[in-house]
PDB file of C-alpha atoms in Angstrom:
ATOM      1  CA  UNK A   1     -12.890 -24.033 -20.754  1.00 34.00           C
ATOM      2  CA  UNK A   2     -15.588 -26.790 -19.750  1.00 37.00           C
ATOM      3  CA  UNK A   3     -16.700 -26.734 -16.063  1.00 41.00           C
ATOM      4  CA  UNK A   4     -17.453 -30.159 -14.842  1.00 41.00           C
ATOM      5  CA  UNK A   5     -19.212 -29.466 -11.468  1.00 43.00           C
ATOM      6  CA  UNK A   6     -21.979 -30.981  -9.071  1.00 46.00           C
ATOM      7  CA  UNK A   7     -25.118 -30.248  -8.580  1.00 66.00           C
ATOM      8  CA  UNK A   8     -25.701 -26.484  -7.071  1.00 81.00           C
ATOM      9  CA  UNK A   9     -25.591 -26.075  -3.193  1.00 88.00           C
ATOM     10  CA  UNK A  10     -27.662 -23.825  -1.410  1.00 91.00           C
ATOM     11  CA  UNK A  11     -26.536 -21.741   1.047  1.00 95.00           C
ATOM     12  CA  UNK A  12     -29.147 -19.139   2.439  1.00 94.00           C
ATOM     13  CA  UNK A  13     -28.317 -19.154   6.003  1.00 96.00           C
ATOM     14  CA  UNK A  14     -25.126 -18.739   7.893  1.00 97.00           C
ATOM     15  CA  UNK A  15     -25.728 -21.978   9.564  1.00 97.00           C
ATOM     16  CA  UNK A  16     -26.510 -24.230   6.394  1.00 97.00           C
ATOM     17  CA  UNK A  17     -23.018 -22.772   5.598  1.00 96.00           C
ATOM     18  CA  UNK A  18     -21.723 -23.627   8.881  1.00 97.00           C
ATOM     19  CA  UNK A  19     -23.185 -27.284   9.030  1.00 97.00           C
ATOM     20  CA  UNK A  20     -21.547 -27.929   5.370  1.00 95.00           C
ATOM     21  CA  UNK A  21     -18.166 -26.581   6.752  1.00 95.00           C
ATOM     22  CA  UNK A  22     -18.156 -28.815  10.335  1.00 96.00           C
ATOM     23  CA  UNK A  23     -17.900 -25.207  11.890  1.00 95.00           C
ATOM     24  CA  UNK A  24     -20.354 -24.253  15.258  1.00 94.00           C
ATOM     25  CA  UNK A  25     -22.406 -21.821  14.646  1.00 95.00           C
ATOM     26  CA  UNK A  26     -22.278 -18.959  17.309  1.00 94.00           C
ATOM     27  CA  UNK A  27     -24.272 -16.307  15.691  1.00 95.00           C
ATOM     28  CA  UNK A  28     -27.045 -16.551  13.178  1.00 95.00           C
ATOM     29  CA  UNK A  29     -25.845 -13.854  10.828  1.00 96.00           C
ATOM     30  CA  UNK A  30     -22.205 -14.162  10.995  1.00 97.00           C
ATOM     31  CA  UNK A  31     -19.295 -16.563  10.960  1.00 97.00           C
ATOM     32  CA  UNK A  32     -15.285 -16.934  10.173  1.00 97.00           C
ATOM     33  CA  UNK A  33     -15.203 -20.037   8.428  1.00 96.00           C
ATOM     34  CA  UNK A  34     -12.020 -22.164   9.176  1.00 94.00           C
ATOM     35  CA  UNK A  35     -11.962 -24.506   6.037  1.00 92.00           C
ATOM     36  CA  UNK A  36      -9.702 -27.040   7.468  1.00 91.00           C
ATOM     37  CA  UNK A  37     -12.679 -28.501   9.147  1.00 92.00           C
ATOM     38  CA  UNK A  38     -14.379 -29.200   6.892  1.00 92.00           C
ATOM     39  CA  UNK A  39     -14.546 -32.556   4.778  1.00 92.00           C
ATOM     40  CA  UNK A  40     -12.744 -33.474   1.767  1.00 89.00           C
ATOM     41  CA  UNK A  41     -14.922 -32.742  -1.001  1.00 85.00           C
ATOM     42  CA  UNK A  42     -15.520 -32.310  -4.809  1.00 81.00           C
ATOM     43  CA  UNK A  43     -15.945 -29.482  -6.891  1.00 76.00           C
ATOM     44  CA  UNK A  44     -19.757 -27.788  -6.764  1.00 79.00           C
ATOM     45  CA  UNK A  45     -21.332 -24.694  -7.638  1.00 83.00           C
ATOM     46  CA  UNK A  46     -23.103 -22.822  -4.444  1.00 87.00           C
ATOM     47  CA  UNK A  47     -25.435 -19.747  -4.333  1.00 89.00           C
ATOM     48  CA  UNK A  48     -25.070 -17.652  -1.378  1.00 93.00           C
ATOM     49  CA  UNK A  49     -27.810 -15.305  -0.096  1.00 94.00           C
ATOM     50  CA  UNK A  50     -25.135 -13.715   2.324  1.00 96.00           C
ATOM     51  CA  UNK A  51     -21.914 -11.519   1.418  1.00 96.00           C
ATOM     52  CA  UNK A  52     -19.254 -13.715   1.197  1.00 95.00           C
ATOM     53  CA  UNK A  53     -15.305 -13.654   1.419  1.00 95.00           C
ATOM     54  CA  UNK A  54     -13.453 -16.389   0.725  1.00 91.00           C
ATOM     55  CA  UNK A  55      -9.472 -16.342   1.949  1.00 91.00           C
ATOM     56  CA  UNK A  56      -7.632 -19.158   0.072  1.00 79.00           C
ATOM     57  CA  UNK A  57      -4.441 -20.106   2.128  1.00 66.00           C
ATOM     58  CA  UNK A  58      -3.292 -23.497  -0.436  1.00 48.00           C
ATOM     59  CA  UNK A  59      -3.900 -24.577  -4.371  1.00 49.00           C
ATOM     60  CA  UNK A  60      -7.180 -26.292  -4.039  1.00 41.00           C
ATOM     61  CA  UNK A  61      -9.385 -25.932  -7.062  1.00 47.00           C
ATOM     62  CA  UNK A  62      -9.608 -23.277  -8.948  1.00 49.00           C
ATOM     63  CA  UNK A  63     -12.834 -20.410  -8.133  1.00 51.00           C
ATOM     64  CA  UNK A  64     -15.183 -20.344 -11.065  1.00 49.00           C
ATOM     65  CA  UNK A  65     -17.360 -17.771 -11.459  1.00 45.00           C
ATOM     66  CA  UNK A  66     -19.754 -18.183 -14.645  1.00 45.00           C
ATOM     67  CA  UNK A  67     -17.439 -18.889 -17.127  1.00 43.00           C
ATOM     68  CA  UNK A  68     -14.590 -17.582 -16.044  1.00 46.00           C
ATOM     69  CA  UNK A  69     -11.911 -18.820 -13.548  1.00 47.00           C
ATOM     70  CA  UNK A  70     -10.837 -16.478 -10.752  1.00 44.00           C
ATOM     71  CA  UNK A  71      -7.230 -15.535 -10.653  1.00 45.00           C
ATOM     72  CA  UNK A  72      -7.083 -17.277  -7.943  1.00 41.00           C
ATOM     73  CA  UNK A  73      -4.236 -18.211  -6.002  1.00 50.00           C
ATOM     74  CA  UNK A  74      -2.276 -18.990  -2.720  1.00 51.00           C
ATOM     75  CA  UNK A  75      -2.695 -15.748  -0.441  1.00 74.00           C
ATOM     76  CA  UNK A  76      -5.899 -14.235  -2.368  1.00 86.00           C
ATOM     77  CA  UNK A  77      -9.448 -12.816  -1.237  1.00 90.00           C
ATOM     78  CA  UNK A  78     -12.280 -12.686  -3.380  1.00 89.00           C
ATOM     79  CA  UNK A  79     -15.810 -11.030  -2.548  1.00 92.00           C
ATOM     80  CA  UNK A  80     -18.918 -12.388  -3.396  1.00 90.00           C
ATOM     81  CA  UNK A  81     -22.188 -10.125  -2.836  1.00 91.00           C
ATOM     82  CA  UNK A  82     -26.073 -12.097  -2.116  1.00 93.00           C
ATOM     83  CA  UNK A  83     -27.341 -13.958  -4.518  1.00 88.00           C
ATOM     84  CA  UNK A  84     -23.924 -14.508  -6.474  1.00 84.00           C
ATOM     85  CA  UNK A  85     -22.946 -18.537  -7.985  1.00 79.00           C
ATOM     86  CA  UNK A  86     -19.634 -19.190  -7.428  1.00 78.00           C
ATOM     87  CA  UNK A  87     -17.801 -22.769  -7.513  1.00 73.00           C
ATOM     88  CA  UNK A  88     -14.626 -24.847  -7.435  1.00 69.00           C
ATOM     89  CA  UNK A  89     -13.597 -26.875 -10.298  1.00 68.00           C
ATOM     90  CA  UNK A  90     -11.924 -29.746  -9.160  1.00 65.00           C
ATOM     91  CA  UNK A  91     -11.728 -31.648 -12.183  1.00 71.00           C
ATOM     92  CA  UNK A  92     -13.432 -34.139 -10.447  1.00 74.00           C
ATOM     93  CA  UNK A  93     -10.904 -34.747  -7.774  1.00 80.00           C
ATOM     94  CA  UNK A  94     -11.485 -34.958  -4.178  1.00 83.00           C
ATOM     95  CA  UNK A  95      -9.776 -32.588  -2.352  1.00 81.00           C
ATOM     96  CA  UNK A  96      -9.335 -30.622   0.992  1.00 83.00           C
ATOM     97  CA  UNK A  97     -10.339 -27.294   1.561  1.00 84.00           C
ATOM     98  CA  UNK A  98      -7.760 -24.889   3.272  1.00 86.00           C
ATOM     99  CA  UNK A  99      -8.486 -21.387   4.204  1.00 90.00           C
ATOM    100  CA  UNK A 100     -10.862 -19.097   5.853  1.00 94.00           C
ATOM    101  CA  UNK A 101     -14.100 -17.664   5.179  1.00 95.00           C
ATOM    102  CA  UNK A 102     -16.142 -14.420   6.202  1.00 98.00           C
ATOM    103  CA  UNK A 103     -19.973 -14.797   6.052  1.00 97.00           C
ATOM    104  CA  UNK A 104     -22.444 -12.350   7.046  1.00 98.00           C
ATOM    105  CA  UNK A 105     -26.086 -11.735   6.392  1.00 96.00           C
ATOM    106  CA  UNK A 106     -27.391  -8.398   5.128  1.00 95.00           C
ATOM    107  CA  UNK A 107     -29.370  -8.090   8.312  1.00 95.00           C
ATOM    108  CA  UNK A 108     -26.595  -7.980  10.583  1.00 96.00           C
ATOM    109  CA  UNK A 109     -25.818  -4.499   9.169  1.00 96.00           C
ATOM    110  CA  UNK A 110     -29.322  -3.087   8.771  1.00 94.00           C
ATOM    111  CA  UNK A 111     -29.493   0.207   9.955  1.00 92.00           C
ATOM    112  CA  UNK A 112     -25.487   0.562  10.961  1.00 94.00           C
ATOM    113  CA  UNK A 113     -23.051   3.014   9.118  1.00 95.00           C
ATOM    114  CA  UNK A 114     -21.486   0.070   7.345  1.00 96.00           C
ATOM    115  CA  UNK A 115     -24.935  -0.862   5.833  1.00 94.00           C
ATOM    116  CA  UNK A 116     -25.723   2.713   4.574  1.00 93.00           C
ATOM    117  CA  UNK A 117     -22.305   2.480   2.895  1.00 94.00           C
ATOM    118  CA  UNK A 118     -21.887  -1.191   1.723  1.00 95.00           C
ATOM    119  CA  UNK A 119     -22.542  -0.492  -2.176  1.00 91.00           C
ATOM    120  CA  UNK A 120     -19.290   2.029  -1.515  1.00 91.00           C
ATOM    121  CA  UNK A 121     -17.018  -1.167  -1.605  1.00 94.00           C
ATOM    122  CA  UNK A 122     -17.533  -1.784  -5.023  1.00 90.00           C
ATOM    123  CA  UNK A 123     -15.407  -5.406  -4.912  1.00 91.00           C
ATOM    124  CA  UNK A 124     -18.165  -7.363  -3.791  1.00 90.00           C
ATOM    125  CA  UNK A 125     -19.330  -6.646  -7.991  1.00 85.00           C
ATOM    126  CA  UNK A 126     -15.988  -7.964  -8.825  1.00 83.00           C
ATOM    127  CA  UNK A 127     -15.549 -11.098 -11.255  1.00 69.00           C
ATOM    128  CA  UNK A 128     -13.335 -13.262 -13.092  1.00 51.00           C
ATOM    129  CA  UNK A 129      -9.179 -12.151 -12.656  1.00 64.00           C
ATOM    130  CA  UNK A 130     -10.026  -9.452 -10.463  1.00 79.00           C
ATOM    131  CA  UNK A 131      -9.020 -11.245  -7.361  1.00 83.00           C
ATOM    132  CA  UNK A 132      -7.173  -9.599  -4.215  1.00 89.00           C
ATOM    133  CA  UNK A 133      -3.536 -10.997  -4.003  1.00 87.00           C
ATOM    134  CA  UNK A 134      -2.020 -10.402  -0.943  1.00 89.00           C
ATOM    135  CA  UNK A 135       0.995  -9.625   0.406  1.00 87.00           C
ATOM    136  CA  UNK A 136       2.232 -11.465   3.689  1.00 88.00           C
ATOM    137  CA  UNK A 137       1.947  -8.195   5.363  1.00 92.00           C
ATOM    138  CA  UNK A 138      -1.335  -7.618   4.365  1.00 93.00           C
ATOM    139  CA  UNK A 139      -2.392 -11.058   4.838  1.00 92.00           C
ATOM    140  CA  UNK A 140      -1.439 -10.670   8.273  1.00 93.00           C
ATOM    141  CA  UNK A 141      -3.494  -7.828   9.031  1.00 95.00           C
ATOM    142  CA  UNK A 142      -6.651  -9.661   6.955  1.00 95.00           C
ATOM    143  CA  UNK A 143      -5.725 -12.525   9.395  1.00 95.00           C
ATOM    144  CA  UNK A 144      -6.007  -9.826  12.362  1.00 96.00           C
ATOM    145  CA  UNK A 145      -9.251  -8.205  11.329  1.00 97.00           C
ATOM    146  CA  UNK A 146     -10.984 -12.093  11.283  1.00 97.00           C
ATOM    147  CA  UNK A 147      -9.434 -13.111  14.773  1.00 96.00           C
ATOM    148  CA  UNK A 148     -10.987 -10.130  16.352  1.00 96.00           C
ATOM    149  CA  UNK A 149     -14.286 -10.915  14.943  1.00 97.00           C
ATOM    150  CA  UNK A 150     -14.074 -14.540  15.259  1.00 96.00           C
ATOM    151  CA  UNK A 151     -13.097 -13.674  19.326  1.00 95.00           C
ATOM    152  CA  UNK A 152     -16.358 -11.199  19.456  1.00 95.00           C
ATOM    153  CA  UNK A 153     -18.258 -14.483  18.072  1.00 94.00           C
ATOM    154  CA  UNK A 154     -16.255 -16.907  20.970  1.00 91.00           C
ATOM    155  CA  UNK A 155     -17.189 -14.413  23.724  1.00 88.00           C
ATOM    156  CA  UNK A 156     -20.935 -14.781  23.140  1.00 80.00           C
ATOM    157  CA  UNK A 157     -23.594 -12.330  22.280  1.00 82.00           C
ATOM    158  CA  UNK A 158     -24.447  -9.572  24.416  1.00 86.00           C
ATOM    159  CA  UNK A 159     -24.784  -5.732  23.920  1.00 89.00           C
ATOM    160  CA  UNK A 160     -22.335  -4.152  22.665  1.00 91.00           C
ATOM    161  CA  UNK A 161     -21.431  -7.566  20.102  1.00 91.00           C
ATOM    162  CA  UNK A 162     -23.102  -6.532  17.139  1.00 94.00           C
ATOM    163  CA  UNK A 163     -21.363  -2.892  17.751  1.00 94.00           C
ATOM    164  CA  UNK A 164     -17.749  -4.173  17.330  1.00 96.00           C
ATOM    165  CA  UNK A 165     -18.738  -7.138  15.016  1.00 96.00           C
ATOM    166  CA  UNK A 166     -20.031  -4.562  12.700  1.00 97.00           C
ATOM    167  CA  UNK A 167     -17.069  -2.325  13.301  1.00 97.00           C
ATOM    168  CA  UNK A 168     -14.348  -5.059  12.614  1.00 97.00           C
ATOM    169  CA  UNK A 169     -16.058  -6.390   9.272  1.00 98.00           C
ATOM    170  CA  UNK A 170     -15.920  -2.393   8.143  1.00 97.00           C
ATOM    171  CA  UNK A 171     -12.077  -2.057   9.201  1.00 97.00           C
ATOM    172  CA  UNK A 172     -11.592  -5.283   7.255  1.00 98.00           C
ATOM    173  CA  UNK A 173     -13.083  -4.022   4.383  1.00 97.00           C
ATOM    174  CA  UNK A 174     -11.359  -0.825   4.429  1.00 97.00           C
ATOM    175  CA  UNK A 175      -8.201  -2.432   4.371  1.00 97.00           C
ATOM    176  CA  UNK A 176      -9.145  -4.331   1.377  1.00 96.00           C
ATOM    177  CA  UNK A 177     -10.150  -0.922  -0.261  1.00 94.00           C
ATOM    178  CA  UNK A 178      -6.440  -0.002   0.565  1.00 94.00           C
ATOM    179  CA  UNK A 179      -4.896  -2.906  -0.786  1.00 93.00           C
ATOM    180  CA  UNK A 180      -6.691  -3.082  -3.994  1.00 91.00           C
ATOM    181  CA  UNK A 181      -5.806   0.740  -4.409  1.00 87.00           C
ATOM    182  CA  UNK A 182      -2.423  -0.848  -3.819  1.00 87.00           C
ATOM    183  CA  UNK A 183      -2.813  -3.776  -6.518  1.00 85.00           C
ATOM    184  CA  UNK A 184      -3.968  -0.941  -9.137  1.00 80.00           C
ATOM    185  CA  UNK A 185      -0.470   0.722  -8.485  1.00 77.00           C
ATOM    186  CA  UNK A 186       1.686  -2.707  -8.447  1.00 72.00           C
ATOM    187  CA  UNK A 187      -0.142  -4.135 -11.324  1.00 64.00           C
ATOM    188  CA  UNK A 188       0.383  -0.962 -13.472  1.00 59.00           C
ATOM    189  CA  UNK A 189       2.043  -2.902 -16.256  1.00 57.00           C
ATOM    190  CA  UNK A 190      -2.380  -4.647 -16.411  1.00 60.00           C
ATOM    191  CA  UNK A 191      -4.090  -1.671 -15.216  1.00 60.00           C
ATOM    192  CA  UNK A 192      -1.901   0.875 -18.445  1.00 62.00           C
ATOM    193  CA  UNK A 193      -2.879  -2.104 -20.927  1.00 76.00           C
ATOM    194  CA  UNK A 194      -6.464  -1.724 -19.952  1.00 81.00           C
ATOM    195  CA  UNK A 195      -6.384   2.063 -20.355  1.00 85.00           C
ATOM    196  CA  UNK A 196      -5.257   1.735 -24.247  1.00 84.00           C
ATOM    197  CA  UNK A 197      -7.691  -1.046 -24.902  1.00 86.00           C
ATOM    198  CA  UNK A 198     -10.781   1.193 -23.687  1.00 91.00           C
ATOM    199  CA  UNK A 199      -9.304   4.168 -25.678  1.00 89.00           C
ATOM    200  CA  UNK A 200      -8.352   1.678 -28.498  1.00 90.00           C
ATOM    201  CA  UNK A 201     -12.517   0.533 -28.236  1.00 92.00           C
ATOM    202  CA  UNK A 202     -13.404   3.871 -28.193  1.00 92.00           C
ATOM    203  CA  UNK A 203     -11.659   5.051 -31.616  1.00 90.00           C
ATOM    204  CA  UNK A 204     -13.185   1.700 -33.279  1.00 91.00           C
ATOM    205  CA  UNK A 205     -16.153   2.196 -31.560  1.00 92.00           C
ATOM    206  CA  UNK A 206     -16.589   5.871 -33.361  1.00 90.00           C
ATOM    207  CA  UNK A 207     -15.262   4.756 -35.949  1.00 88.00           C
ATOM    208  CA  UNK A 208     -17.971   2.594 -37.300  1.00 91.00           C
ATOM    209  CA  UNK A 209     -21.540   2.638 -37.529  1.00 91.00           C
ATOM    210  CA  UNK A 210     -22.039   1.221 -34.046  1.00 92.00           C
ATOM    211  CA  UNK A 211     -23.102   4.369 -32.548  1.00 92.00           C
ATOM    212  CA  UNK A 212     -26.436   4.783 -34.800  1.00 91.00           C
ATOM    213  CA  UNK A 213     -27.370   0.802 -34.065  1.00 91.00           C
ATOM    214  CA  UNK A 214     -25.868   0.499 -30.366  1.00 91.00           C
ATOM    215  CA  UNK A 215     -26.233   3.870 -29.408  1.00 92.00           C
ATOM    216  CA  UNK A 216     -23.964   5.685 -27.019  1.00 92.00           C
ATOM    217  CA  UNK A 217     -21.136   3.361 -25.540  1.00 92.00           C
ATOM    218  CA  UNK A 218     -21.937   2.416 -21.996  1.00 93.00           C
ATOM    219  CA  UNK A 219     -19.246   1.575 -19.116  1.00 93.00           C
ATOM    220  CA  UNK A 220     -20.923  -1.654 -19.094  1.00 92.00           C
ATOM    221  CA  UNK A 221     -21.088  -2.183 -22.538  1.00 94.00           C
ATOM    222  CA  UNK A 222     -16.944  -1.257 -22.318  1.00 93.00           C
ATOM    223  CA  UNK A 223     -16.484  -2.910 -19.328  1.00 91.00           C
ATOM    224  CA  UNK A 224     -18.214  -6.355 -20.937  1.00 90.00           C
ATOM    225  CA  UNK A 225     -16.151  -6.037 -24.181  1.00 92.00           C
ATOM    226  CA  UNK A 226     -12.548  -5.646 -22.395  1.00 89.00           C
ATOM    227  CA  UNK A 227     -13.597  -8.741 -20.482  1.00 85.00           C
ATOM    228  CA  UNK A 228     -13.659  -7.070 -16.769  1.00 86.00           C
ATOM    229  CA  UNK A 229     -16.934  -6.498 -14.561  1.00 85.00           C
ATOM    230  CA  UNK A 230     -18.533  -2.985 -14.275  1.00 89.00           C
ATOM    231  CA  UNK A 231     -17.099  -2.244 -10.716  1.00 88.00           C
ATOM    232  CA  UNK A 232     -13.595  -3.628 -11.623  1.00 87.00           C
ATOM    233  CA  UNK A 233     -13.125  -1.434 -14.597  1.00 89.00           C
ATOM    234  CA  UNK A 234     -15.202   1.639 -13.187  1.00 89.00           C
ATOM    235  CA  UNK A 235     -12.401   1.971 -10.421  1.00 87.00           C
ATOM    236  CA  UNK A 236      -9.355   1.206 -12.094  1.00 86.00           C
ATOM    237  CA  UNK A 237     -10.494   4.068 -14.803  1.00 89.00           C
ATOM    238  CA  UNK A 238     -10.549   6.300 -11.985  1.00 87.00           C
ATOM    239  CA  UNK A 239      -7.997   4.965  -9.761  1.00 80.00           C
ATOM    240  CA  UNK A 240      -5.792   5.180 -13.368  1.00 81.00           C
ATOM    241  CA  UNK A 241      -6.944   8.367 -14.929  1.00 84.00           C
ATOM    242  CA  UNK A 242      -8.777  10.588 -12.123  1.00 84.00           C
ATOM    243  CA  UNK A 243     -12.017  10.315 -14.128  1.00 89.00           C
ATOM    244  CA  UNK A 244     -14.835   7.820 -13.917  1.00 91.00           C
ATOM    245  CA  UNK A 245     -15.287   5.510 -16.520  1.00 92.00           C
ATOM    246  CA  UNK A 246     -18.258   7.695 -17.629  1.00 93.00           C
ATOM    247  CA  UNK A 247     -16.275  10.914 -17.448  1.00 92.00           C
ATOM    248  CA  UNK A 248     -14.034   8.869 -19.946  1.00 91.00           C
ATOM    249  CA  UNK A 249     -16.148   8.440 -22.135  1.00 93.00           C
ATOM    250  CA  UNK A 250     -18.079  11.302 -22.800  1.00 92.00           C
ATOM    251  CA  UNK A 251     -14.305  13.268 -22.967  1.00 90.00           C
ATOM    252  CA  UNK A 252     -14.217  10.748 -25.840  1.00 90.00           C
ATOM    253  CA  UNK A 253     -17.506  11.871 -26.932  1.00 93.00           C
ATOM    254  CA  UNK A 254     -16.849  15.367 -26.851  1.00 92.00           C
ATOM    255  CA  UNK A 255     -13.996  15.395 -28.660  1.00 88.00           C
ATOM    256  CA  UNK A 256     -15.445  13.354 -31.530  1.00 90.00           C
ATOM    257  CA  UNK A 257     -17.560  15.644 -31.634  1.00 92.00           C
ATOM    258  CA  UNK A 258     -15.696  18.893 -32.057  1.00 91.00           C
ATOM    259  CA  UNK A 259     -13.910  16.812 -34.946  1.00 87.00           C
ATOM    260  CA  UNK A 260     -17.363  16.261 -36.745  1.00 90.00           C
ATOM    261  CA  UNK A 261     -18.610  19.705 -35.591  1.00 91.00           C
ATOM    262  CA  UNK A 262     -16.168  21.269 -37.854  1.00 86.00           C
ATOM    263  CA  UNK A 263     -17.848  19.579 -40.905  1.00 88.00           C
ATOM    264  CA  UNK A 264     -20.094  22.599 -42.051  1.00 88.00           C
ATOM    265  CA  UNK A 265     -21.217  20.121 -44.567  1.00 89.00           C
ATOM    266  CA  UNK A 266     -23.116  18.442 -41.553  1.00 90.00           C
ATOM    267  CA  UNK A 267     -26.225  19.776 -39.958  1.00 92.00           C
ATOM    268  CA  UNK A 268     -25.846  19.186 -36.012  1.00 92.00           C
ATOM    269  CA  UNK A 269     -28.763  16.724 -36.179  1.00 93.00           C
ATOM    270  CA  UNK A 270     -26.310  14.801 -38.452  1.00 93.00           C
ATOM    271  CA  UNK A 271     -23.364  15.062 -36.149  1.00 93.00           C
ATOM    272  CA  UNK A 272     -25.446  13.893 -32.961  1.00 93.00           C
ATOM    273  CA  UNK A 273     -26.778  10.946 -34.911  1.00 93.00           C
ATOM    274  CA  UNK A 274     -23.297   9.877 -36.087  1.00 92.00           C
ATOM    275  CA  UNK A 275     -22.462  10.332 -32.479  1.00 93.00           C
ATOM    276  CA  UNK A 276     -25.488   7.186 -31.094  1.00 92.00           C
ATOM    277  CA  UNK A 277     -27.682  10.389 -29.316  1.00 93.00           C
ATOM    278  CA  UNK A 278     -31.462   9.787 -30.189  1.00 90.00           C
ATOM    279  CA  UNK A 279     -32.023  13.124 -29.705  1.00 91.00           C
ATOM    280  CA  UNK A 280     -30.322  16.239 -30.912  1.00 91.00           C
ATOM    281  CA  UNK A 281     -31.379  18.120 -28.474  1.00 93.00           C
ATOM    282  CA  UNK A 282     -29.970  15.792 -25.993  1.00 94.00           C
ATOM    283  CA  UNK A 283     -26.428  15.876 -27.927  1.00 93.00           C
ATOM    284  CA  UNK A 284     -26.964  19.933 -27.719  1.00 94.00           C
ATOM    285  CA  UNK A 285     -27.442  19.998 -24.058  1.00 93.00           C
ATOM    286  CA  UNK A 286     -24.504  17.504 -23.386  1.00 92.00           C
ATOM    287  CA  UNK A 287     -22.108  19.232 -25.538  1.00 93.00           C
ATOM    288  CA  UNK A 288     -22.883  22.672 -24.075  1.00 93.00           C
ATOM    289  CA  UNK A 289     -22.209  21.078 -20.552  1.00 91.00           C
ATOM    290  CA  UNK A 290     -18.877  20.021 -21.205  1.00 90.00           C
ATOM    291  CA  UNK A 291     -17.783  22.700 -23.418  1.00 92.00           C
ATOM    292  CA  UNK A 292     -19.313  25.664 -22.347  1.00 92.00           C
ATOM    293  CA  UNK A 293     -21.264  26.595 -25.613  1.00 91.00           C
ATOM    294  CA  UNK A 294     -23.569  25.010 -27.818  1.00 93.00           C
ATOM    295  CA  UNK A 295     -22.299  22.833 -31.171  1.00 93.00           C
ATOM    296  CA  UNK A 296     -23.321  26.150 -33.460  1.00 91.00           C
ATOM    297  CA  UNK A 297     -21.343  28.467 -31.266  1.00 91.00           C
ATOM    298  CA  UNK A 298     -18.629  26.120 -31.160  1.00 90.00           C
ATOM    299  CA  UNK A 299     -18.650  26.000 -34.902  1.00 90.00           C
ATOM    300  CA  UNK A 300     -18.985  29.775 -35.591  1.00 87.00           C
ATOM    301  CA  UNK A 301     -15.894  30.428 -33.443  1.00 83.00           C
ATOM    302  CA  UNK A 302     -13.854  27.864 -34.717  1.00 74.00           C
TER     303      UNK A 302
END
């Protein structure tokens, strides 16, 4: 797919954001963005140097994020960390944005419990058909959570604003950790697919002599090759089979290399090198970990 956009906006302030939307700006490191004000425009890519989440309410363009499009409909949140590029591909057309937006600068949760904990929400590394789709339920509540801010930002600034500003961005975002734990669950029939590709890639993987020029596979290597970003695929894996991606794939490892183990035609130096480990020693201490003896003990018993 081609992207015809614009030139790239800018957006490293919550006010240049603002000013582009038509929306007042009543706090310099926060906003809920009501698109509806703003003017009917064409499709552009924008940086933002501010987490961003975008709440699309009608079919206006489709999200593009590098080359992908988001799966991206009516009803949907997606979460864009600093420094991401997103844009809308309009094919050319003029149209009116719908929807609403949270913005809000990393300093506004400096030193707060949701800033020591913001990596933990790993959706803002989210890409391309990874979107949130939400039920009206759920929409409702999102709709709740961005009121109550949006009311702390109408009131006006005084002591205890950052407190509960803080405090309602971290409930939001909890309840978006519930409903994509949700999603997982409803999606199962994309989420089991997944599961047999990355064990499907792992067999082939082994299989071949990718190992001794790639090395060991990597859950970004894995997650890259099945199309899905690092986050996205890390907690599906465990949301899907109680084991981190990495866990995965070193029960992979291990068990390929029990099969080659039982070669006594191979030295273990051979076996680790088959495996992608640089050094045997490394593939010793791994394999002991797991399985509770060394590769030679495991050999002489079995």
């Amino acid at each position: 797919m081609q992207v015809i956009m614009d030139n790239m906006r800018r957006f490293n302030t919550i006010s240049e954001y603002n000013t582009f939307n038509n929306n007042e700006t009543k706090h310099p490191l926060v906003t809920v963005v009501d698109l509806s004000k703003a003017d009917p425009r064409q499709g552009s890519q924008m940086y933002f140097g501010f987490y961003v989440v975008f709440l699309k309410d009608v079919k206006c363009g489709d999200l593009v994020y590098g080359r992908a499009t988001y799966d991206y409909q009516e009803g949907t949140l997606v979460f864009m960390a600093p420094g991401q590029v997103a844009g809308v591909n309009s094919n050319g057309e003029t149209y009116q944005p719908k929807g609403y937006v949270l913005a809000f600068d990393p300093d506004l949760i400096h030193g707060t419990p949701l800033g020591r904990h913001i990596q933990e929400y790993g959706f803002f590394g989210y890409q391309s058909h990874e979107a949130l789709h939400l039920s009206e339920k759920e929409k409702s509540i999102v709709m709740d959570c961005l009121h109550k801010i949006d009311y702390e930002l109408q009131a006006g600034i005084d002591k205890h604003s950052k407190k509960l500003i803080v405090a309602n961005i971290q409930l939001f975002l909890d309840y978006c950790t519930r409903f994509y734990d949700r999603q997982f669950m409803t999606r199962e029939h994309i989420t089991t697919g997944i599961i047999e590709r990355f064990e499907t890639l792992l067999n082939d993987f082994f299989a071949t002599d990718k190992p001794q020029t790639i090395g060991l596979p990597s859950v970004a290597y894995c997650a890259d090759t099945l199309n899905l970003s690092s986050n996205y695929f890390g907690d599906l894996v465990k949301k899907e089979t109680g084991k981190t991606a990495q866990e995965y794939i070193q029960f992979k490892l291990i068990d390929m290399a029990k099969e080659k183990i039982s070669d006594v035609e191979k030295t273990v130096n051979q076996v680790a090198y088959e495996l992608g480990f640089k050094y045997p020693q490394h593939f010793t201490r791994v394999f002991k970990k797991r399985v509770g003896k060394t590769p030679l003990e495991y050999r002489n018993l079995n």
